[in-house]
PDB file of C-alpha atoms and ligand atoms in Angstrom:
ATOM      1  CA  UNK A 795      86.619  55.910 146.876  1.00 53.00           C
ATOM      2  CA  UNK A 796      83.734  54.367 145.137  1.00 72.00           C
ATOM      3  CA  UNK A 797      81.499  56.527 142.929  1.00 81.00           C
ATOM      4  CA  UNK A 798      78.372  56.341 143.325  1.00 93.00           C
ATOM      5  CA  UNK A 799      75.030  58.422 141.701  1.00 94.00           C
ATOM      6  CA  UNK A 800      75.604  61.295 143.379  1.00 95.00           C
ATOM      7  CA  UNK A 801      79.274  62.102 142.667  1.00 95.00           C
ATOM      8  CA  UNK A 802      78.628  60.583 139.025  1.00 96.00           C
ATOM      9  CA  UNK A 803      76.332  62.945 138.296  1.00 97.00           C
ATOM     10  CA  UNK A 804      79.010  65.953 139.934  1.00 96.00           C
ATOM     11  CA  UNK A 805      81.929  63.826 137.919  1.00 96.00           C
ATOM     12  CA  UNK A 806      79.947  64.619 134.553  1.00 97.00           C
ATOM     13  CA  UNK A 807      78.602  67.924 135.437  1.00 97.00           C
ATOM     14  CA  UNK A 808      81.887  69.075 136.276  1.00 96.00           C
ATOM     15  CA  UNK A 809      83.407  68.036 132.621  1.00 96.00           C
ATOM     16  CA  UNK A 810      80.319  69.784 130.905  1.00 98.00           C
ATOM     17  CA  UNK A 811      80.935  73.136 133.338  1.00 98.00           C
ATOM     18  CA  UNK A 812      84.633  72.981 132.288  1.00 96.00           C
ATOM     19  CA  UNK A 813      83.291  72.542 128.670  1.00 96.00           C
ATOM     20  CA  UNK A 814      81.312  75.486 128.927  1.00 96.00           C
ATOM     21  CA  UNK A 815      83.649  77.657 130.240  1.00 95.00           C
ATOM     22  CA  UNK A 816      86.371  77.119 127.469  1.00 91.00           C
ATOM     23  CA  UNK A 817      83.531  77.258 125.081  1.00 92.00           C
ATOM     24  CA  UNK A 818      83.527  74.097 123.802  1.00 93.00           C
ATOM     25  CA  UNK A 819      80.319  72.547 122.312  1.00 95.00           C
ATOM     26  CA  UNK A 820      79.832  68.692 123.195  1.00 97.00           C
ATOM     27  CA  UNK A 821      77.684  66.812 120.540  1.00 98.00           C
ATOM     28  CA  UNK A 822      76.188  64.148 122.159  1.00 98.00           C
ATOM     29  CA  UNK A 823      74.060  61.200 120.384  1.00 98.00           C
ATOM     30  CA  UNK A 824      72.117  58.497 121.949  1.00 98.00           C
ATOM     31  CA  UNK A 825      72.112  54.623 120.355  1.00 99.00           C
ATOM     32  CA  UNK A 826      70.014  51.624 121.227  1.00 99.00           C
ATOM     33  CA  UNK A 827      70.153  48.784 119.479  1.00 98.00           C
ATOM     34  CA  UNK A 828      68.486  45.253 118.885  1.00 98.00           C
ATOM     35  CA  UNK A 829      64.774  46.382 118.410  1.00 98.00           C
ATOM     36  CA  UNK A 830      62.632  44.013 116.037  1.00 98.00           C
ATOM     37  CA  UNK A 831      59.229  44.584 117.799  1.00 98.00           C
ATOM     38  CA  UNK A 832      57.644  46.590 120.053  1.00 98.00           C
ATOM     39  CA  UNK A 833      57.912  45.728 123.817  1.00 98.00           C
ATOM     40  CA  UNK A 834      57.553  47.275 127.203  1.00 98.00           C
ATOM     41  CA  UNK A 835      60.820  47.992 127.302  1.00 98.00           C
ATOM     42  CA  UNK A 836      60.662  49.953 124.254  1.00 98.00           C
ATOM     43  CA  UNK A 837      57.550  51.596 125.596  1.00 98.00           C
ATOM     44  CA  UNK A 838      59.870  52.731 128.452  1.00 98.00           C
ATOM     45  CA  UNK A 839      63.196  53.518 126.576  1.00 98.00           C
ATOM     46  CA  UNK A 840      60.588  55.836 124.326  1.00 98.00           C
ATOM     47  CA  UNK A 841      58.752  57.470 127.346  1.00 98.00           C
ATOM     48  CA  UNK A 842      62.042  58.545 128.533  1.00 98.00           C
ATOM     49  CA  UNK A 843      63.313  59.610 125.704  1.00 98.00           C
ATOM     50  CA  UNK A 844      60.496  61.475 125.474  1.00 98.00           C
ATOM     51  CA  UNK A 845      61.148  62.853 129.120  1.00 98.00           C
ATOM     52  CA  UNK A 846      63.960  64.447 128.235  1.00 98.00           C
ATOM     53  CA  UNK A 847      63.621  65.467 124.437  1.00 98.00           C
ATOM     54  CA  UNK A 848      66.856  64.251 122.751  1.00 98.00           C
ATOM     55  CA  UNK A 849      66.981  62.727 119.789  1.00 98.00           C
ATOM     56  CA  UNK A 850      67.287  58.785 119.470  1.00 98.00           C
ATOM     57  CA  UNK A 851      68.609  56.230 116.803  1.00 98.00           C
ATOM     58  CA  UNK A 852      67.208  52.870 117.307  1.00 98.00           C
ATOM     59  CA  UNK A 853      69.449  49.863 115.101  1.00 99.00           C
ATOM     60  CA  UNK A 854      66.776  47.417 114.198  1.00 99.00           C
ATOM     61  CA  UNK A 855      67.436  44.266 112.880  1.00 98.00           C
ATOM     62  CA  UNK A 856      65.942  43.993 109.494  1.00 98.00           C
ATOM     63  CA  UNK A 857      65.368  40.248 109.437  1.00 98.00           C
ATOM     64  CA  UNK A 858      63.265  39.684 112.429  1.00 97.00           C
ATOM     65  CA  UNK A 859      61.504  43.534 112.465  1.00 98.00           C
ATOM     66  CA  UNK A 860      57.707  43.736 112.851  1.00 98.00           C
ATOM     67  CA  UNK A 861      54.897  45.887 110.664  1.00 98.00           C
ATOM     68  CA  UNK A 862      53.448  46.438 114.826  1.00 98.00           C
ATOM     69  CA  UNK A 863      57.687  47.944 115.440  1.00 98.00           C
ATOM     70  CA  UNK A 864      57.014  50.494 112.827  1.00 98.00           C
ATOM     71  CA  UNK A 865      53.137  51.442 113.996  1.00 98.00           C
ATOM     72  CA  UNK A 866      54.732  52.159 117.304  1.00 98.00           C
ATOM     73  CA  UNK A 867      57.705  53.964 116.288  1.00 98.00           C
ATOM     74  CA  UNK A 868      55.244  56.323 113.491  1.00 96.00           C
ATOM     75  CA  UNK A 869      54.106  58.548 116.101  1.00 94.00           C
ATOM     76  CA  UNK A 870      57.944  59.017 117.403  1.00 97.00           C
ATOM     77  CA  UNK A 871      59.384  61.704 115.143  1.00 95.00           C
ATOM     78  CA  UNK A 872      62.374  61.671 117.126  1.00 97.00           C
ATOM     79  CA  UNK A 873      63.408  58.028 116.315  1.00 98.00           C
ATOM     80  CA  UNK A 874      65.267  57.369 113.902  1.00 98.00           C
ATOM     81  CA  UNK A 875      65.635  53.885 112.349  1.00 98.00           C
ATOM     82  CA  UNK A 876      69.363  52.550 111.936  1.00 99.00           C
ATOM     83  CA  UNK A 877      70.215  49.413 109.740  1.00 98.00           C
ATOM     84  CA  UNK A 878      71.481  46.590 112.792  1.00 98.00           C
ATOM     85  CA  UNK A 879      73.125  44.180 110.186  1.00 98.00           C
ATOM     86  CA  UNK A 880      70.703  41.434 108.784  1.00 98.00           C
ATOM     87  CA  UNK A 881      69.934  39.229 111.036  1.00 98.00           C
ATOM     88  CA  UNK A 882      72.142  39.543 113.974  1.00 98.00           C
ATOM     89  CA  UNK A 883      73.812  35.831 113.609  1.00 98.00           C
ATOM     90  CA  UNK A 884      77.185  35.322 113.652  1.00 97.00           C
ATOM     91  CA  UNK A 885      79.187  34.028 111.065  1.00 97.00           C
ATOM     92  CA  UNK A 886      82.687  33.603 112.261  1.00 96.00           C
ATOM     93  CA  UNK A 887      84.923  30.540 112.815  1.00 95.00           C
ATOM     94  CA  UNK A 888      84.445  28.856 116.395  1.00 94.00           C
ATOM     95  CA  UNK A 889      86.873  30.500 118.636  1.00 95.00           C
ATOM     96  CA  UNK A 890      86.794  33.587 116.950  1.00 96.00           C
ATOM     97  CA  UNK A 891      84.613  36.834 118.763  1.00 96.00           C
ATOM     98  CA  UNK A 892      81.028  37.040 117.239  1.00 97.00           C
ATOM     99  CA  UNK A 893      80.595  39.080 114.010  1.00 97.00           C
ATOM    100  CA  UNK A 894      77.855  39.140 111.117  1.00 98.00           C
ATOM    101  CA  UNK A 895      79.601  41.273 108.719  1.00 98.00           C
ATOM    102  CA  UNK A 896      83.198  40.032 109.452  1.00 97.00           C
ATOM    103  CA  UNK A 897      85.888  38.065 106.931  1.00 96.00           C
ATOM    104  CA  UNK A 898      84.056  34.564 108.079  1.00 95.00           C
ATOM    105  CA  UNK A 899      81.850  35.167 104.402  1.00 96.00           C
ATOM    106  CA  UNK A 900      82.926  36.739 101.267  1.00 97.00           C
ATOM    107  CA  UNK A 901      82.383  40.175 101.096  1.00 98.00           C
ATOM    108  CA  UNK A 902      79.602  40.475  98.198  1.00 98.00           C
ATOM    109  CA  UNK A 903      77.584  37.906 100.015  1.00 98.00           C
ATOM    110  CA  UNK A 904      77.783  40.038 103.491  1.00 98.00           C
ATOM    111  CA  UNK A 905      76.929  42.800 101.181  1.00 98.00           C
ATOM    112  CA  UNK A 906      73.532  41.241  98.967  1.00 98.00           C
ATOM    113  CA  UNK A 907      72.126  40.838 102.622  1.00 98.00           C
ATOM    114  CA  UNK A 908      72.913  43.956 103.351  1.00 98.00           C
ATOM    115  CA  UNK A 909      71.176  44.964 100.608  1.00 98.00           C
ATOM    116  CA  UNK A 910      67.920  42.788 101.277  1.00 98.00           C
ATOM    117  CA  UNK A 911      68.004  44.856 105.099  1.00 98.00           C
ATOM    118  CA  UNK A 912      67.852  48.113 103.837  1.00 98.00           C
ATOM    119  CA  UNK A 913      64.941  47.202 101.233  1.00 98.00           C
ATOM    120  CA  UNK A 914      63.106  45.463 104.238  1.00 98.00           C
ATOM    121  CA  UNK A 915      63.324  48.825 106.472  1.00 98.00           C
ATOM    122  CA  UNK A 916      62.534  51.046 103.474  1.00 98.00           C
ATOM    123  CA  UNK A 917      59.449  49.411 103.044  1.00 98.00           C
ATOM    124  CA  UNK A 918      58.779  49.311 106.858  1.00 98.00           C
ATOM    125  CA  UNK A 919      60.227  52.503 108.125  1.00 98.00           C
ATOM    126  CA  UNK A 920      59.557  54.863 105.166  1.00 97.00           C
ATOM    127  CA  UNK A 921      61.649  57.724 105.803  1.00 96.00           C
ATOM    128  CA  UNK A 922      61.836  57.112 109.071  1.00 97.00           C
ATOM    129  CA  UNK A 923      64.667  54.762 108.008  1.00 98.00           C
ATOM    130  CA  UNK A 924      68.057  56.500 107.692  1.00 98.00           C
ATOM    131  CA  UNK A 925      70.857  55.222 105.877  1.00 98.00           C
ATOM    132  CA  UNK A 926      73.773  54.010 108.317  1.00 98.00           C
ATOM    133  CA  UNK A 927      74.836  50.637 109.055  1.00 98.00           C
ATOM    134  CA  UNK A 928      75.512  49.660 112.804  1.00 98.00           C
ATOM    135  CA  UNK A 929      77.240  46.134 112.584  1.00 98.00           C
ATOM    136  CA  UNK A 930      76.019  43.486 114.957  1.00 98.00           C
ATOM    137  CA  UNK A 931      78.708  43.406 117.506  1.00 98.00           C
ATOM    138  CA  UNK A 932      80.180  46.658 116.677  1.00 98.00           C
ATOM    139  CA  UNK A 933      82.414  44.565 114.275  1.00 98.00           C
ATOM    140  CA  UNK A 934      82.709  44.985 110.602  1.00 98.00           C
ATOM    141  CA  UNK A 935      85.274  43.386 107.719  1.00 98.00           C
ATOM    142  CA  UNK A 936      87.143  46.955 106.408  1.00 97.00           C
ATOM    143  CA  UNK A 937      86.476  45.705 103.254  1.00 97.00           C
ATOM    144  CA  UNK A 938      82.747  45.358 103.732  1.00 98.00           C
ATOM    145  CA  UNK A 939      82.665  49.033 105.429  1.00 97.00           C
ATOM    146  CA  UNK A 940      84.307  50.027 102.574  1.00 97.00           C
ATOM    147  CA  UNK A 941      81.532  49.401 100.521  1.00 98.00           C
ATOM    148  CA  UNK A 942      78.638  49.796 102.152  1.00 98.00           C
ATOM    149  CA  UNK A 943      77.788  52.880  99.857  1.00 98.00           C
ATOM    150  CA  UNK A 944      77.449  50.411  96.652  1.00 98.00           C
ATOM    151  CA  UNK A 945      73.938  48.868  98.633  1.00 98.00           C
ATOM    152  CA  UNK A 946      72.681  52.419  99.906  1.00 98.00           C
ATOM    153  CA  UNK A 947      73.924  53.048 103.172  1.00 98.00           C
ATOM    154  CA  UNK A 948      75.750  56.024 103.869  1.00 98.00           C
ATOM    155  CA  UNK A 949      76.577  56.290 107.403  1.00 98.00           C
ATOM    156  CA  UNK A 950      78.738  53.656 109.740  1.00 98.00           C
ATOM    157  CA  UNK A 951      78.323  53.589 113.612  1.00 98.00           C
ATOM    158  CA  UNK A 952      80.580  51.238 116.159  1.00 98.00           C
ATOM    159  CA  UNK A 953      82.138  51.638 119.095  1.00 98.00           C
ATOM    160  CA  UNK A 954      85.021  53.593 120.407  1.00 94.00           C
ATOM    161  CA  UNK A 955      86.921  56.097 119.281  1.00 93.00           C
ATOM    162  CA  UNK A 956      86.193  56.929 115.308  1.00 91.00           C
ATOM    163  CA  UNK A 957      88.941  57.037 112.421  1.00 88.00           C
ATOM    164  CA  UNK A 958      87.684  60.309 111.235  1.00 88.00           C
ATOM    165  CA  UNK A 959      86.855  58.986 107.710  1.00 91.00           C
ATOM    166  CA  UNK A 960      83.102  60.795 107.011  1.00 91.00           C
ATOM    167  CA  UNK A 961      80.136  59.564 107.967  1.00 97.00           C
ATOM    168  CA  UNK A 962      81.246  57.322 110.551  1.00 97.00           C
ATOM    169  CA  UNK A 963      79.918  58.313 114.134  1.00 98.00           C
ATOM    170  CA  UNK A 964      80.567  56.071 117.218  1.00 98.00           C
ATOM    171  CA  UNK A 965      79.403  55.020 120.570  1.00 98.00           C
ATOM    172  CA  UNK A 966      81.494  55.674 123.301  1.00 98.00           C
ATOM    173  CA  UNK A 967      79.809  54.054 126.801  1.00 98.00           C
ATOM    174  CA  UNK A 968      78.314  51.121 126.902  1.00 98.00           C
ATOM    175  CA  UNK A 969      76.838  51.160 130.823  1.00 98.00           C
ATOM    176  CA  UNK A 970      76.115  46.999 130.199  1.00 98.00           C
ATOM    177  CA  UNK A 971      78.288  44.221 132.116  1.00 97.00           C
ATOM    178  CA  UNK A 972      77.976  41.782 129.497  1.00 96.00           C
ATOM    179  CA  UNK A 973      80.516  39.358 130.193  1.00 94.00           C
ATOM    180  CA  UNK A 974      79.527  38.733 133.983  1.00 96.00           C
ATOM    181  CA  UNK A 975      76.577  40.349 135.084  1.00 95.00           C
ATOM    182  CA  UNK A 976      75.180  41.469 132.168  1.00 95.00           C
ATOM    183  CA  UNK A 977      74.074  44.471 134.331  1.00 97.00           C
ATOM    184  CA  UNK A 978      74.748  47.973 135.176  1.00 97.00           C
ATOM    185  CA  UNK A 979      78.713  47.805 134.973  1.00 97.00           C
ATOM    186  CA  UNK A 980      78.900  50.584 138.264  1.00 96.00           C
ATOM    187  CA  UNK A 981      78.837  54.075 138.213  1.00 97.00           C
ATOM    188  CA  UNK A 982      82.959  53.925 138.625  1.00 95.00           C
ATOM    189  CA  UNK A 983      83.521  52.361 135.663  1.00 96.00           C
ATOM    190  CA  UNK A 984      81.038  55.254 133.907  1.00 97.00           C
ATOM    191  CA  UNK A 985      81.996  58.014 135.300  1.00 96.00           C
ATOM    192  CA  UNK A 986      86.228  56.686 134.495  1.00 96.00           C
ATOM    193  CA  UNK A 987      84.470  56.196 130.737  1.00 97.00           C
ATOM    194  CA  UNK A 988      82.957  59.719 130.486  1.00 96.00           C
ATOM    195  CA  UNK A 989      85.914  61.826 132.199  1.00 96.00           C
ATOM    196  CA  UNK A 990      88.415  60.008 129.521  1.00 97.00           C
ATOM    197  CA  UNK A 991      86.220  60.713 127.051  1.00 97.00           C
ATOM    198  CA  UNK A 992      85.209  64.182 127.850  1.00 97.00           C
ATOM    199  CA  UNK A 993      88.763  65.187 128.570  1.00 96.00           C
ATOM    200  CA  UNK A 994      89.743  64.651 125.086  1.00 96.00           C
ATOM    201  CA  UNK A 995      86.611  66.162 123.800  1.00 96.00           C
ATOM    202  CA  UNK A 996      87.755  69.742 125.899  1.00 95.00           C
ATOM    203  CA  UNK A 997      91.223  69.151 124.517  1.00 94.00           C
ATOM    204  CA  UNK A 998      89.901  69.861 121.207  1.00 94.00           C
ATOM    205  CA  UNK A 999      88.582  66.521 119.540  1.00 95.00           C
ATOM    206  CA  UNK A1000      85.325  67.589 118.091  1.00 94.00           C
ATOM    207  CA  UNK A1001      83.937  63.860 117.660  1.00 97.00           C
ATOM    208  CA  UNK A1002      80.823  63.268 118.959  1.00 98.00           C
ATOM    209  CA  UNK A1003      79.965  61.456 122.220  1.00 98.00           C
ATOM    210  CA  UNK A1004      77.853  58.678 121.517  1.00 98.00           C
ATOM    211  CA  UNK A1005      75.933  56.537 124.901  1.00 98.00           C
ATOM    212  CA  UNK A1006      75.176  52.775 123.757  1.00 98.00           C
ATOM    213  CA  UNK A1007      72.197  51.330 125.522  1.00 98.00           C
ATOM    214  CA  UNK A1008      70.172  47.755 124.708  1.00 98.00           C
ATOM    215  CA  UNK A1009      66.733  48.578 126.329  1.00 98.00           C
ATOM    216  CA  UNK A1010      65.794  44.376 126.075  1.00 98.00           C
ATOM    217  CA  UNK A1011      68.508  43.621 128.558  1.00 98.00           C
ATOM    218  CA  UNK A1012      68.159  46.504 131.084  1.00 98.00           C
ATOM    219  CA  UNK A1013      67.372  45.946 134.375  1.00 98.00           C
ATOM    220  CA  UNK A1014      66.222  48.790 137.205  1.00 97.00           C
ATOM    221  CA  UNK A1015      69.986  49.765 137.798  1.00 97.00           C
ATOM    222  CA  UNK A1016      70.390  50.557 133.519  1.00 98.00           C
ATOM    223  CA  UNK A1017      67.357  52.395 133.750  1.00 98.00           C
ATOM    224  CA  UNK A1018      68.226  54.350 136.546  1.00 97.00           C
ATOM    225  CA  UNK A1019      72.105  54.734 134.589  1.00 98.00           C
ATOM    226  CA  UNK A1020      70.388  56.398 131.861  1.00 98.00           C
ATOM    227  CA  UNK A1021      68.080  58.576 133.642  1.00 98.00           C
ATOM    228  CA  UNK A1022      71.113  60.115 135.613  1.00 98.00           C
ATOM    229  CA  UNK A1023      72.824  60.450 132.196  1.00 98.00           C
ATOM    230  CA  UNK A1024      70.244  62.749 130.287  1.00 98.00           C
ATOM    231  CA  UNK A1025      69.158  64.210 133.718  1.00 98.00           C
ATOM    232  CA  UNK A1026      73.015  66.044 133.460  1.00 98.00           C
ATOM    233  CA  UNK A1027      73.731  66.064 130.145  1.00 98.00           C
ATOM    234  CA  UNK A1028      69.645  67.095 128.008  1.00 98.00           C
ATOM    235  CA  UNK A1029      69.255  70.057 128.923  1.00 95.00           C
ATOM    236  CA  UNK A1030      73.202  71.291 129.808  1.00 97.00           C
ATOM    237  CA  UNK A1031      74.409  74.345 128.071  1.00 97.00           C
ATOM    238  CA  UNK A1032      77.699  72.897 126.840  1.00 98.00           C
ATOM    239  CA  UNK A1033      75.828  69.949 124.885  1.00 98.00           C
ATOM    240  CA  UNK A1034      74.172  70.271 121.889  1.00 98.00           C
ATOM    241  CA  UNK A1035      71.902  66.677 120.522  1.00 98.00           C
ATOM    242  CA  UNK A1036      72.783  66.616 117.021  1.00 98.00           C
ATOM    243  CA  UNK A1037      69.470  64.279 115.151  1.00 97.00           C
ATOM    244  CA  UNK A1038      71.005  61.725 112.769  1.00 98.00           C
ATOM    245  CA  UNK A1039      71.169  63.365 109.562  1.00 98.00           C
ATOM    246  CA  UNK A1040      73.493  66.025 110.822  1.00 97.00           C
ATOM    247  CA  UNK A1041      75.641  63.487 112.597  1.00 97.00           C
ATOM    248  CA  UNK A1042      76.288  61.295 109.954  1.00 98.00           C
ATOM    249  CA  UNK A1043      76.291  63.736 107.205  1.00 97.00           C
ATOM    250  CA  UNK A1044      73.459  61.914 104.923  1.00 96.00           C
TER     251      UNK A1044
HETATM  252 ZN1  LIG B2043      73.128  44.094 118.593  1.00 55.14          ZN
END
């Protein structure tokens, strides 16, 4: 049987009910990445945000990121800036998947442009800027992550499940089709996501649940995907929205 918007929204509600009722607490966090300016679509990813009064991380991309990006984003207390690599250009051999801060470079070069991001969204972002590192990709050289303190940043975000070191918090759903549609990927292959997920979360894994989202790409179907999402999960009793500093520990 197919899933559709209806029985995904009964599919999560029914994991956060179960939550309640053993009295777990689900952290939940939010992610959207590859801002640089601002943009009707951020206009819209903010507005609904706003909507539903959760607390967002945006991963801008210190390179290519706009005095007008951090105007927009001052009177959005909520928002919190993330470091998105440098430039968001790969650097790996041909054949090999698409990193910036992989093994294609030596590590203390990948780490002096580190360096240059964070002073770029200092200066931009004020404190607005928080300290943690999302890697272009979701793909980072474990020798690079292991040193990401010596430049300033604290925190580390991917995706998928996280190794438990400190200060690393992860995305867990990413809603976008990006190697054929580039789309909404269906409400099945959500709601399979969130139950998994969830599941283990009511088993007893505290980590929290982190939703991936790239408001340039979405279309009315990703829209719609995250309205359903924070129409179950803002405002459930089971879910608590953690804002970045007490997520990643800074
Ligand atoms: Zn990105």
């Amino acid at each position: 049987m197919s899933t559709d918007e209806a029985s995904f929204a009964a599919i999560l509600t029914d994991r956060l009910d179960k939550a309640g009722e053993t009295g777990t607490r689900l952290s939940f966090w939010w992610r959207d990445d590859d801002a640089v300016a601002p943009s009707p679509a951020l206009d819209r990813l903010l507005a609904l945000r706003a909507r539903f009064d959760v607390p967002l991380a945006l991963a801008v991309i210190p390179e290519g990121a706009t005095q007008a990006l951090a105007e927009r984003l001052a009177s959005e207390p909520a928002v919190a800036v993330l470091q998105h690599g440098w430039a968001h250009a790969n650097h790996q051999p041909a054949g090999e998947k698409n990193a910036e801060l992989g093994n294609g470079r030596p590590a203390d070069k990948v780490l002096a442009e580190l360096a240059r991001g964070r002073e770029r969204l200092s200066g931009l972002f004020g404190d607005r800027f928080r300290p943690v590192l999302v890697p272009p990709w979701n793909r980072i050289a474990a020798d690079v992550a292991d040193r990401i303190p010596q430049v300033g940043l604290t925190g580390l975000s991917t995706f998928a499940r996280a190794d438990g070191r400190p200060h690393r918090v992860n995305t867990h759903l990413d809603p976008v089709a990006w190697k054929t549609t580039r789309s909404f990927a269906g409400w099945d292959d959500a709601a399979a996501t969130i139950a998994a997920e969830l599941d283990r979360r009511i088993a007893g894994d505290a980590e929290p649940f982190g939703l991936l989202t790239h408001h340039l790409v979405h279309d009315a179907a990703l829209w719609r995907f995250v309205e359903v999402f924070l129409e179950v999960t803002a405002r459930h009793p089971a879910v608590t929205w953690p804002d970045t500093d007490t997520l990643f520990g800074l």
